[in-house]
C-alpha positions as a Python dict, from the first residue, in 0.01 Angstrom:
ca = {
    (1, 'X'): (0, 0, 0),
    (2, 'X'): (98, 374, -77),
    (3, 'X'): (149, 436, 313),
    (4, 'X'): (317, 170, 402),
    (5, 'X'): (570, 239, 155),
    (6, 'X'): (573, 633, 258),
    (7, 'X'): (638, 517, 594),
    (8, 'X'): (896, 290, 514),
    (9, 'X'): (1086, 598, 335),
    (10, 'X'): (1037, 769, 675),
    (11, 'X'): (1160, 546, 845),
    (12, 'X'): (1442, 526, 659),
    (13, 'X'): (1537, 885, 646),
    (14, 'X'): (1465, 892, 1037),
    (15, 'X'): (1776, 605, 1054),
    (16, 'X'): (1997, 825, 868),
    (17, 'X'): (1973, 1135, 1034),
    (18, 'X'): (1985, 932, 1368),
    (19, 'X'): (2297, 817, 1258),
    (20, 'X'): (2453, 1164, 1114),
    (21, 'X'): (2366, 1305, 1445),
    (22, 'X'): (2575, 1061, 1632),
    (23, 'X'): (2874, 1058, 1428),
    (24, 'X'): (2857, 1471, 1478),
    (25, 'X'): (2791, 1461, 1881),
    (26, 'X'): (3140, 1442, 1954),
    (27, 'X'): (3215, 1730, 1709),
    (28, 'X'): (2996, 1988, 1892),
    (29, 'X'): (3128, 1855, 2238),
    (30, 'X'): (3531, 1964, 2115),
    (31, 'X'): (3412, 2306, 1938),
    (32, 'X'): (3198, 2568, 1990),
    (33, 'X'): (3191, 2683, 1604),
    (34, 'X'): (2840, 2872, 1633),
    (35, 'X'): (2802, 2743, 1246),
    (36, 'X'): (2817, 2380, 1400),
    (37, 'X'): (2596, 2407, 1618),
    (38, 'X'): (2325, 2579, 1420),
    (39, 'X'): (2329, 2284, 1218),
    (40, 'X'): (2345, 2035, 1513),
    (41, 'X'): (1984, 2213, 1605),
    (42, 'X'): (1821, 2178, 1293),
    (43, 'X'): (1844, 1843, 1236),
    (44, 'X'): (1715, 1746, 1627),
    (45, 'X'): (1443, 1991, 1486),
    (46, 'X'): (1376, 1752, 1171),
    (47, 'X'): (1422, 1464, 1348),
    (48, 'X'): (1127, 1555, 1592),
    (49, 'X'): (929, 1683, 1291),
    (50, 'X'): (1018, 1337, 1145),
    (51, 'X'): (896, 1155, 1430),
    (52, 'X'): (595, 1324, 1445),
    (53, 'X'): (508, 1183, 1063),
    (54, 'X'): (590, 869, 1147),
    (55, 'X'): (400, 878, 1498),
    (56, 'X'): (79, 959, 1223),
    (57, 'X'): (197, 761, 928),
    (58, 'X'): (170, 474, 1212),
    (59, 'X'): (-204, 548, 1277),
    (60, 'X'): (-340, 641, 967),
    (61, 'X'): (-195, 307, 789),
    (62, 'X'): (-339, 79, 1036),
    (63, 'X'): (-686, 272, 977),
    (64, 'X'): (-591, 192, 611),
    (65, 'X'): (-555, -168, 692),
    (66, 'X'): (-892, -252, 895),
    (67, 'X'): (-1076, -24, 599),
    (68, 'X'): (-854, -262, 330),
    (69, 'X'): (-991, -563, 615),
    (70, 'X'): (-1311, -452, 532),
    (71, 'X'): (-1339, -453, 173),
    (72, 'X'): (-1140, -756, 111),
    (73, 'X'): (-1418, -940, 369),
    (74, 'X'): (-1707, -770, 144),
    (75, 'X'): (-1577, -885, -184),
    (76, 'X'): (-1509, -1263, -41),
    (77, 'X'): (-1884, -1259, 35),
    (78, 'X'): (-2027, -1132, -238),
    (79, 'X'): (-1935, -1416, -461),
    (80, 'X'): (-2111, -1639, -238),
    (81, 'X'): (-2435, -1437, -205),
    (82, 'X'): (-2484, -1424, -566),
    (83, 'X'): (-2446, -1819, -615),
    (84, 'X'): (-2694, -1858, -365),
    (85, 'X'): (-2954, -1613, -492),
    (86, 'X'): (-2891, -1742, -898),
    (87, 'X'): (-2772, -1429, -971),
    (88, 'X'): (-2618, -1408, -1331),
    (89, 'X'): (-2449, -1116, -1584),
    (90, 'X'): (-2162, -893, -1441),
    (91, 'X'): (-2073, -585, -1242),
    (92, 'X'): (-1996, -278, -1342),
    (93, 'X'): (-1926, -104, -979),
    (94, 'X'): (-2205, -183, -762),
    (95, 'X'): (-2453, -229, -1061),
    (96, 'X'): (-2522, -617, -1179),
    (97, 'X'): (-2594, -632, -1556),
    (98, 'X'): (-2749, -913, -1742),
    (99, 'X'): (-2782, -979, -2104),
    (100, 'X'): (-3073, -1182, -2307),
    (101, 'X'): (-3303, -1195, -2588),
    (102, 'X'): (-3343, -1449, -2877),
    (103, 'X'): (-3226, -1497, -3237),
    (104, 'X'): (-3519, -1546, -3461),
    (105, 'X'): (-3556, -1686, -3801),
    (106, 'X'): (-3874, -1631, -3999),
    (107, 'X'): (-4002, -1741, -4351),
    (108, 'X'): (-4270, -1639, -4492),
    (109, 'X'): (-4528, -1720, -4781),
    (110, 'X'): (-4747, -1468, -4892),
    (111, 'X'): (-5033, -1413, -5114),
    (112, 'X'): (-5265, -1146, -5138),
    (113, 'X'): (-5610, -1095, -5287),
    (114, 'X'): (-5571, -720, -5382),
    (115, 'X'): (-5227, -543, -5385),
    (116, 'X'): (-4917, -631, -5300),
    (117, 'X'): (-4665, -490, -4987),
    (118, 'X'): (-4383, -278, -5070),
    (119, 'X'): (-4054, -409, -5034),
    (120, 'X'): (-3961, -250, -4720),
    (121, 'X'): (-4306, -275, -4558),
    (122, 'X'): (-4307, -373, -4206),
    (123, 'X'): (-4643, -560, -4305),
    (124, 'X'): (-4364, -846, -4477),
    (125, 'X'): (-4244, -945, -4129),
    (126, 'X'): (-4580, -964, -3960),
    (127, 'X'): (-4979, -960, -3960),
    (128, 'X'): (-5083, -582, -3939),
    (129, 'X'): (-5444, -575, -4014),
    (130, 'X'): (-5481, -207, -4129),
    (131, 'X'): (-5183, -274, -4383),
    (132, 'X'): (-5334, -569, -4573),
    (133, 'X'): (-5402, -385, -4959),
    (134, 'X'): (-5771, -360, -5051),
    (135, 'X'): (-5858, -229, -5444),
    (136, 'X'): (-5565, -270, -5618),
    (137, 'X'): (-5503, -577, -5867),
    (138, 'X'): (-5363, -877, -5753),
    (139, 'X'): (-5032, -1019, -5954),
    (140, 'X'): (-5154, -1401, -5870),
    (141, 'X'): (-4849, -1484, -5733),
    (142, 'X'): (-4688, -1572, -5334),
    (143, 'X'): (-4426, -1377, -5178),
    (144, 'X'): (-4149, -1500, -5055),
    (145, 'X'): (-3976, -1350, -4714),
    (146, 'X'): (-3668, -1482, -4511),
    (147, 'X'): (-3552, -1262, -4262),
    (148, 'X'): (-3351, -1207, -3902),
    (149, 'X'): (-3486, -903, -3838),
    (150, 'X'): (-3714, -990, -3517),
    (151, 'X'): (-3417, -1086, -3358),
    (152, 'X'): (-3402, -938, -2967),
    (153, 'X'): (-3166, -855, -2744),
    (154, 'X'): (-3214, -667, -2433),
    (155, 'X'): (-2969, -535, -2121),
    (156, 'X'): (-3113, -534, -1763),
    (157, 'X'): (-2928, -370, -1422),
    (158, 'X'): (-3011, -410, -1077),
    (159, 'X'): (-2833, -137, -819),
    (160, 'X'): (-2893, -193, -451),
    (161, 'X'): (-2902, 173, -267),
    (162, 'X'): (-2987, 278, 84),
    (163, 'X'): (-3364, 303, -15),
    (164, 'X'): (-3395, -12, -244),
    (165, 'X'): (-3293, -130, -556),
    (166, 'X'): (-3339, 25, -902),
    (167, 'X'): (-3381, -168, -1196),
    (168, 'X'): (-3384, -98, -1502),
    (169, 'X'): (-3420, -239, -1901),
    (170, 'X'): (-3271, -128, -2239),
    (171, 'X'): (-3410, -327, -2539),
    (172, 'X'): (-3342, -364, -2913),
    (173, 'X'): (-3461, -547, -3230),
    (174, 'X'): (-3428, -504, -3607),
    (175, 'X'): (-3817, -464, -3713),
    (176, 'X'): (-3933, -116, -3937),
    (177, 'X'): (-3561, -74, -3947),
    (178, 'X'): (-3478, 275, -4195),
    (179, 'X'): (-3183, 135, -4308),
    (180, 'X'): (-3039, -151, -4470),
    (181, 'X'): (-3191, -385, -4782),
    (182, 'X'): (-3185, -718, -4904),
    (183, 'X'): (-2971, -663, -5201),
    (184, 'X'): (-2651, -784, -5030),
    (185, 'X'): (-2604, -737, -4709),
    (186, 'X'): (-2928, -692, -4526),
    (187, 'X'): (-2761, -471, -4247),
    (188, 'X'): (-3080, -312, -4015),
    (189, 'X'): (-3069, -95, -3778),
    (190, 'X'): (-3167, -139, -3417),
    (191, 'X'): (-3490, -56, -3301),
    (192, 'X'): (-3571, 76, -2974),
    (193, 'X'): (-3817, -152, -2779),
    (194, 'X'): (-3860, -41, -2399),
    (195, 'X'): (-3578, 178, -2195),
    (196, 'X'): (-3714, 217, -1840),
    (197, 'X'): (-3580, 270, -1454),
    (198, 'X'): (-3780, 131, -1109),
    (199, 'X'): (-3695, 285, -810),
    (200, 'X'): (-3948, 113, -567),
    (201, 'X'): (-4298, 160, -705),
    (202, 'X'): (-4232, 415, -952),
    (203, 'X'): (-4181, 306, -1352),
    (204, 'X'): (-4033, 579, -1570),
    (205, 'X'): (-3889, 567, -1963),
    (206, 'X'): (-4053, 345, -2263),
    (207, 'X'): (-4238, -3, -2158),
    (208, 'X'): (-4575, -165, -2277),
    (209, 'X'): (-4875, 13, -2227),
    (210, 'X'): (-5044, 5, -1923),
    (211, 'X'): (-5371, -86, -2074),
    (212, 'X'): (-5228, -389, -2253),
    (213, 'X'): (-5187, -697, -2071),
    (214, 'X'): (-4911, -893, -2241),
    (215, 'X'): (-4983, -1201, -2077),
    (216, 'X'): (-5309, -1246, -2343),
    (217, 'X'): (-5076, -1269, -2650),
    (218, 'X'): (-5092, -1547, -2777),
    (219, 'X'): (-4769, -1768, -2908),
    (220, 'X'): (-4702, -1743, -3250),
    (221, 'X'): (-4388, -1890, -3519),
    (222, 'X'): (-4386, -1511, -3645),
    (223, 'X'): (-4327, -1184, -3468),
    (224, 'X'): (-4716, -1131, -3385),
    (225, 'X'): (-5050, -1270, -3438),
    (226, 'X'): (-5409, -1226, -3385),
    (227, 'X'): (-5307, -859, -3356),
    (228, 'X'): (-5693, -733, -3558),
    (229, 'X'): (-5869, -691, -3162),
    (230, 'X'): (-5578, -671, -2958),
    (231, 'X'): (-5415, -407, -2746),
    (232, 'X'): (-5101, -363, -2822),
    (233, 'X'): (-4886, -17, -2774),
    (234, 'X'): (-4527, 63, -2598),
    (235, 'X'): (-4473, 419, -2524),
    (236, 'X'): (-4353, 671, -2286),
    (237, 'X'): (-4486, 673, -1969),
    (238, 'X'): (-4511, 744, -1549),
    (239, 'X'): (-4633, 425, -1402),
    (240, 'X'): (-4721, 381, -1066),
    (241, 'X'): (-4774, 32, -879),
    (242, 'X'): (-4946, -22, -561),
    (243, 'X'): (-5075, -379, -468),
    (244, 'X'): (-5298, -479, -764),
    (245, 'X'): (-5341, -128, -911),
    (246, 'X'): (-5155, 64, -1139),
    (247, 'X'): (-5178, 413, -1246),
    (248, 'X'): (-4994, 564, -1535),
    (249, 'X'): (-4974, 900, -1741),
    (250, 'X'): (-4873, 785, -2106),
    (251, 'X'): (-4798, 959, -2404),
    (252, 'X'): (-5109, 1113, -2559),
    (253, 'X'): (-5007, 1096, -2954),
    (254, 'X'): (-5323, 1155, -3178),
    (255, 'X'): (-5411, 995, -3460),
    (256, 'X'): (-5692, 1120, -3731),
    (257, 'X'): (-5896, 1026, -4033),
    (258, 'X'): (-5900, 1342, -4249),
    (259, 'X'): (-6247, 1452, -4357),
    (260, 'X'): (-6364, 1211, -4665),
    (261, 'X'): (-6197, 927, -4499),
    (262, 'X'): (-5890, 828, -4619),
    (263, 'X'): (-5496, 844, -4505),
    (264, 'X'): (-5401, 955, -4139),
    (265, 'X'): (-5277, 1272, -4025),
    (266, 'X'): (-5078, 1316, -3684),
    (267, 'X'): (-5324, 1550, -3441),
    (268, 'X'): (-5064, 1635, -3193),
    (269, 'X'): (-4962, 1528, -2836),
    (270, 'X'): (-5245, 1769, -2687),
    (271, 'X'): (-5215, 1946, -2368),
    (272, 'X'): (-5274, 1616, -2118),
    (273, 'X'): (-5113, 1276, -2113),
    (274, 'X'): (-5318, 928, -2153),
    (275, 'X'): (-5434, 825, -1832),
    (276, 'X'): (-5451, 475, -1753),
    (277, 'X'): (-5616, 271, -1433),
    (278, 'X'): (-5556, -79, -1391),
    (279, 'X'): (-5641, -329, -1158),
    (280, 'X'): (-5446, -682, -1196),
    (281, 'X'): (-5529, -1048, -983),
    (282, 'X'): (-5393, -1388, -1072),
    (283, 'X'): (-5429, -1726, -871),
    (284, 'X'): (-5427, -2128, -938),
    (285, 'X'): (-5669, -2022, -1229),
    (286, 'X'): (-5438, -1774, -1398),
    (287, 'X'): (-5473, -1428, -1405),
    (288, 'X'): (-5677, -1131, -1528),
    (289, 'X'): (-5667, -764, -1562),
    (290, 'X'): (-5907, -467, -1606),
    (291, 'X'): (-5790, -95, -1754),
    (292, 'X'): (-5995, 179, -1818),
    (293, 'X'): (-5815, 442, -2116),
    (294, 'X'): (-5873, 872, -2052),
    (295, 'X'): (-5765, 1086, -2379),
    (296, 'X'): (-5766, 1388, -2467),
    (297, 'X'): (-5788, 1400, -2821),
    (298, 'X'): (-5627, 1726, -3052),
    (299, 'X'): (-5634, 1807, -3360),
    (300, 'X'): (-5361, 2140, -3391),
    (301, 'X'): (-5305, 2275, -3759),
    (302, 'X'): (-5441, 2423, -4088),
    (303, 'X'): (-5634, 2698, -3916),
    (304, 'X'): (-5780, 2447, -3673),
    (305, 'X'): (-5787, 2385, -3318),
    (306, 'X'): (-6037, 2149, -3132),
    (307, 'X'): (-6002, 1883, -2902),
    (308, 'X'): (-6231, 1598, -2785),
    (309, 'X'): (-6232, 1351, -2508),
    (310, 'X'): (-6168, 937, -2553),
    (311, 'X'): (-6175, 668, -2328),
    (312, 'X'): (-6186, 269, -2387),
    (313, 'X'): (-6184, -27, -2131),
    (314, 'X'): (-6015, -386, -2148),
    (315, 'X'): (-6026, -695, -1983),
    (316, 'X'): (-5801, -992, -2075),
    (317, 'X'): (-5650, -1282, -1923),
    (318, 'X'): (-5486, -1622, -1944),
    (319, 'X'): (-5687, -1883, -1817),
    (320, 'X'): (-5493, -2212, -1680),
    (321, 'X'): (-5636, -2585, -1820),
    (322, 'X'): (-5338, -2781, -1734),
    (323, 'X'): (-5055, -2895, -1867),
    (324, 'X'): (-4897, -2622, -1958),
    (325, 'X'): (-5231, -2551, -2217),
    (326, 'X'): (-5411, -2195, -2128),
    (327, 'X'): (-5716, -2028, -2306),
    (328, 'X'): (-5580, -1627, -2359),
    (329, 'X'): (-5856, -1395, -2451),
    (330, 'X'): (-5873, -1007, -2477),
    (331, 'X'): (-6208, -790, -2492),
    (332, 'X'): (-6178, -404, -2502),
    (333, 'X'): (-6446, -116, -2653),
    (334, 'X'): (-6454, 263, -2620),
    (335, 'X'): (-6423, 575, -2840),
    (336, 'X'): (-6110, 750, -2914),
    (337, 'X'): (-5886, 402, -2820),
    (338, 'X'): (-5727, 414, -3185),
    (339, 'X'): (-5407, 333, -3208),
    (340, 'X'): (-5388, 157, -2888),
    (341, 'X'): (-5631, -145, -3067),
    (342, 'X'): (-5523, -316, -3358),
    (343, 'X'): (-5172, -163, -3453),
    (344, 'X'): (-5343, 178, -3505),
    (345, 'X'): (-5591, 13, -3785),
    (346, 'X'): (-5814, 248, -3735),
    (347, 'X'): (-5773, 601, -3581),
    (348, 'X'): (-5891, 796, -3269),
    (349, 'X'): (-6112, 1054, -3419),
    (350, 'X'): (-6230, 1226, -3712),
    (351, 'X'): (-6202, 1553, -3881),
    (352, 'X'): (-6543, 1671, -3963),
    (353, 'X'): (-6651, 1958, -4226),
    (354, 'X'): (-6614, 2258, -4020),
    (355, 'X'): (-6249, 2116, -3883),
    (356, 'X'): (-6333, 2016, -3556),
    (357, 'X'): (-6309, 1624, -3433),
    (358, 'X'): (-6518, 1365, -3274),
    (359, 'X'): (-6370, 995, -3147),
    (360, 'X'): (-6443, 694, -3321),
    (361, 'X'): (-6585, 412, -3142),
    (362, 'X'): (-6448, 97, -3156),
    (363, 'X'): (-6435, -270, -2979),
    (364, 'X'): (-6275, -578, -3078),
    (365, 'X'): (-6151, -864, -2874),
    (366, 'X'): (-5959, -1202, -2923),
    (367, 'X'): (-5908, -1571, -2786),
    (368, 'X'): (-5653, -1814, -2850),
    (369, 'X'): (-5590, -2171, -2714),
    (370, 'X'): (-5229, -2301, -2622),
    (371, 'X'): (-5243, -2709, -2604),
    (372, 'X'): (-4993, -2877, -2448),
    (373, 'X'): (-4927, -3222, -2641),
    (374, 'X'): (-4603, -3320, -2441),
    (375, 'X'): (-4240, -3379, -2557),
    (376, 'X'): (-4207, -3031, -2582),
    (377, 'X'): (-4461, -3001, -2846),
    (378, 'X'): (-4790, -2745, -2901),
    (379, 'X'): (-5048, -2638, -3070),
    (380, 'X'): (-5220, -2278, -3056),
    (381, 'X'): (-5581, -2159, -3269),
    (382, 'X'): (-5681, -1825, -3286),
    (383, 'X'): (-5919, -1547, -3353),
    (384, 'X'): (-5909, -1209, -3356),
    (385, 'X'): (-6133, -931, -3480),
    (386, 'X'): (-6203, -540, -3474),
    (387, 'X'): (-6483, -349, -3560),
    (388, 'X'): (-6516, 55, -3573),
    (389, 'X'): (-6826, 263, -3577),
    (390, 'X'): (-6671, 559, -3834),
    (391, 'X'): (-6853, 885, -3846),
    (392, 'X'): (-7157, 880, -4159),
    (393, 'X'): (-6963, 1110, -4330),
    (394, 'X'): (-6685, 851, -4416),
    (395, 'X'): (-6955, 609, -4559),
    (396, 'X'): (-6843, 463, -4894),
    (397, 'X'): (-6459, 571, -4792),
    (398, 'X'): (-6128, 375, -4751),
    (399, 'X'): (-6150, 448, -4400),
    (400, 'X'): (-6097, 87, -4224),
    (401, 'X'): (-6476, -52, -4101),
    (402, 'X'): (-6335, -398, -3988),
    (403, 'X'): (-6062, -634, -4033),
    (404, 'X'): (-6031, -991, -3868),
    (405, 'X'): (-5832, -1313, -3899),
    (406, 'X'): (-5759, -1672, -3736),
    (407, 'X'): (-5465, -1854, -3716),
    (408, 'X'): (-5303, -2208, -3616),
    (409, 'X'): (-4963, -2294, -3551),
    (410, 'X'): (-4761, -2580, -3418),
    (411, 'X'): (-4478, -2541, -3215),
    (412, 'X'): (-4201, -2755, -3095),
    (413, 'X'): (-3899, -2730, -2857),
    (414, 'X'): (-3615, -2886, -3009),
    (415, 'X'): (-3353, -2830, -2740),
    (416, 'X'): (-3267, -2613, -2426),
    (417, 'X'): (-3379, -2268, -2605),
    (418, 'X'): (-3435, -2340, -2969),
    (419, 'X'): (-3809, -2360, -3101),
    (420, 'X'): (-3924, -2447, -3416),
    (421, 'X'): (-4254, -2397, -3562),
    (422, 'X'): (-4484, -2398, -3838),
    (423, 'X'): (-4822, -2135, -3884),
    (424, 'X'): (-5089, -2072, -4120),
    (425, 'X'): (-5262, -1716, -4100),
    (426, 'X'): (-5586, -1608, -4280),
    (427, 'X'): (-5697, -1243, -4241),
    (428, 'X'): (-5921, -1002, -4415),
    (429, 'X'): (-5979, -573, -4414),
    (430, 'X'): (-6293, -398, -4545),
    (431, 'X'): (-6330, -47, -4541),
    (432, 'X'): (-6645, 134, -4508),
    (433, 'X'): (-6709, 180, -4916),
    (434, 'X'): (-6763, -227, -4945),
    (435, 'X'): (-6462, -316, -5078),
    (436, 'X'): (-6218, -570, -4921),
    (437, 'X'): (-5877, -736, -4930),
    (438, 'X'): (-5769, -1027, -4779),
    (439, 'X'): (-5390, -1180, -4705),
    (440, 'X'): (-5306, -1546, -4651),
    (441, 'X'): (-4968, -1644, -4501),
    (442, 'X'): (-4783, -1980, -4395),
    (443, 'X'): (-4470, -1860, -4146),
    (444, 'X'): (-4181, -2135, -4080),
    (445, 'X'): (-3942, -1997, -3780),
    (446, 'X'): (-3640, -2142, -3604),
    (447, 'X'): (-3568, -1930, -3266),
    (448, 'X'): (-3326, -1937, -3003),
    (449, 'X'): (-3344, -1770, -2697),
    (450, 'X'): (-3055, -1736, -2500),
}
């Protein structure tokens, strides 16, 4: 250690003077050269100083020592204590950091009655209902899809402190990348998922809606299924837990169907966040939850300014029927829920002649069944389907009126972490002039999660 190393320099230096001192004694006892002894009295002067630093270089290196003690006893244990909670990942000072997610590889065969997807549509790596072309001319031919890009990977911390722990998550996959193409390299660029801190019942940063219960999703060989009726949003937010109830302030995007239906314009992030209530209870049976959806719905632009208010309610749940098989359903209505049903197939409100806004009502719903058949091995059927109420005034548009589908897949574990599975997806839109598309897709995907 530093001191102990000072002090043996001391120490040293102390011995030498000590000895100079001696050999000069019998000097100053034979003269009395005032020069000599001048000299004689400065170095009993350093030597006391001397003596003085090493009296303290003493002390404060054996504080040194029990605080080195300490730390060396700390560090010993803390090996031990994580083995005996599981605890995984590294440190980084006092913070532990793990590291998961999944490598996922998805095929997919498409055909479509009316249309096709662009080549860098989303809507080519998974079902979104409002995407599926209606109108346009069929080429009477599949699509064919391989890609990496729902690959995950996510980074979670844990930091104990004086008044609890915070935790928090940073998460990434490839999906709606803006970059990259599948000419030669097919190099995407992340895409952020969730980023969030908990400090004790407080949730701050990007996560899943609070007024979507992820534990209804139902499993599925591609990214996302049965996604017509579902709720299904990850935003901003301010969550707070207590017990069974959770409150949160979310971010209050707008989305509107210009007047004349057709395309979607961005209203603004109004003056007051989404507010969300939620009340969550599980048991041997499963578990449920119930949310109720506030919004304030803007419109700000083009010589208009109006506002509107929106509100929706869910319930949704996984029920258990043992052996690993579950029924997962999902029922939610309201007007003004928009994008938070659906992947934003339909929007919260609509412009009306004179520029102001009303909300668009809206309910839809889905169930799915998970059957265990043992060996690692599956089965899930689904159905899923959304229906919104547009304004009159859109009658005979392209605005969205419904859109539904149903799916089966089987799954099967392969090893520790790797899945495999095979899925068959039939969906349909119609908009409120009549007119309709549908999209049918067979997904092959090999994932493993790590």
């Amino acid at each position: 250690m530093l001191n102990s190393r000072l002090l043996k320099t001391k120490l040293g230096l102390t011995t030498a003077v000590l000895a100079l001192t001696t050999g000069l004694a019998p000097m100053a006892a034979a003269s009395t050269n005032p020069d000599l002894e001048a000299r004689i009295a400065a170095l009993e002067a350093m030597i006391a100083e001397l003596r003085q630093e090493v009296a303290a270089g003493q002390a404060a290196d054996a504080e040194q020592v029990v605080r080195v003690e300490q730390i060396e006893a700390q560090v010993a244990a803390a090996p031990a204590a994580a083995a005996a909670s599981g605890a995984s990942g590294f440190m980084a000072g006092n913070t532990r950091i793990t590291m998961g997610g999944f490598v996922d590889a998805d095929y997919h065969v498409t055909e479509l009655s009316d249309g096709d997807f662009a080549p860098t549509s989303i809507a080519r790596d998974f079902y979104i209902p409002g995407a599926t072309p209606v109108g346009g001319s069929g080429d009477s031919r599949v699509d064919n899809d391989f890609t990496a890009k729902g690959t995950r990977f996510f980074f979670a911390t844990s930091t104990p402190t004086d008044n609890g722990e915070i935790r928090g998550r940073l998460e990434f996959d490839f999906l709606g990348s803006p970059g990259g193409n599948e000419r030669v390299s097919n190099s995407y660029n992340p895409r952020l998922r969730a980023a969030w801190l908990q400090y004790g019942n407080w949730r701050m940063g990007q996560d899943w809606s609070t007024f979507q219960n992820t534990a209804a999703i139902p499993e599925s060989a591609s990214f996302l299924v049965a996604s017509d009726g579902m709720v299904f949003v990850r935003q901003a937010q301010l969550r707070y837990t207590a017990g069974n109830w959770q409150f949160a302030l979310e971010n209050p995007d707008t989305t509107i169907t210009p007047f004349g239906g057709g395309g979607r314009i961005d209203g603004g992030d109004g003056a007051l966040p989404d507010l969300v209530v939620r009340y969550n209870h599980s048991g041997d049976f499963g578990s449920f939850a119930i949310a109720g959806l506030a919004r304030n719905l803007t419109y700000e632009g083009a010589g208009s300014d109006d506002s509107t208010f929106g509100w929706g309610l869910s319930a949704s749940g996984r029920i258990n029927l043992g052996d690993s098989s579950d029924l997962r359903f999902s029922l939610s209505g309201g007007e003004g829920m928009g994008r938070y049903i659906g992947l934003n197939a339909a929007n919260g409100a609509v412009m009306d002649g004179n520029g102001g806004i009303e909300a668009i009502p809206s309910f839809g719903g889905l169930v799915a069944l998970r059957q265990n058949l043992g060996d690692g091995r599956r089965f899930n059927l689904g159905y899923s389907h959304l229906e919104v109420d547009n304004d009159v005034a859109l009658s005979g548009s392209s605005a969205t009126a419904s859109v539904y589908s149903g799916f089966a897949n089987y799954m099967v574990t392969l090893a520790p972490g790797i899945t495999a599975g095979a899925e068959i997806l039939y969906g349909e839109r119609e908009l409120e002039s009549g007119a309709s598309g549908t999209i049918s897709r067979a997904t092959f995907s090999t994932k493993y999660t790590f």
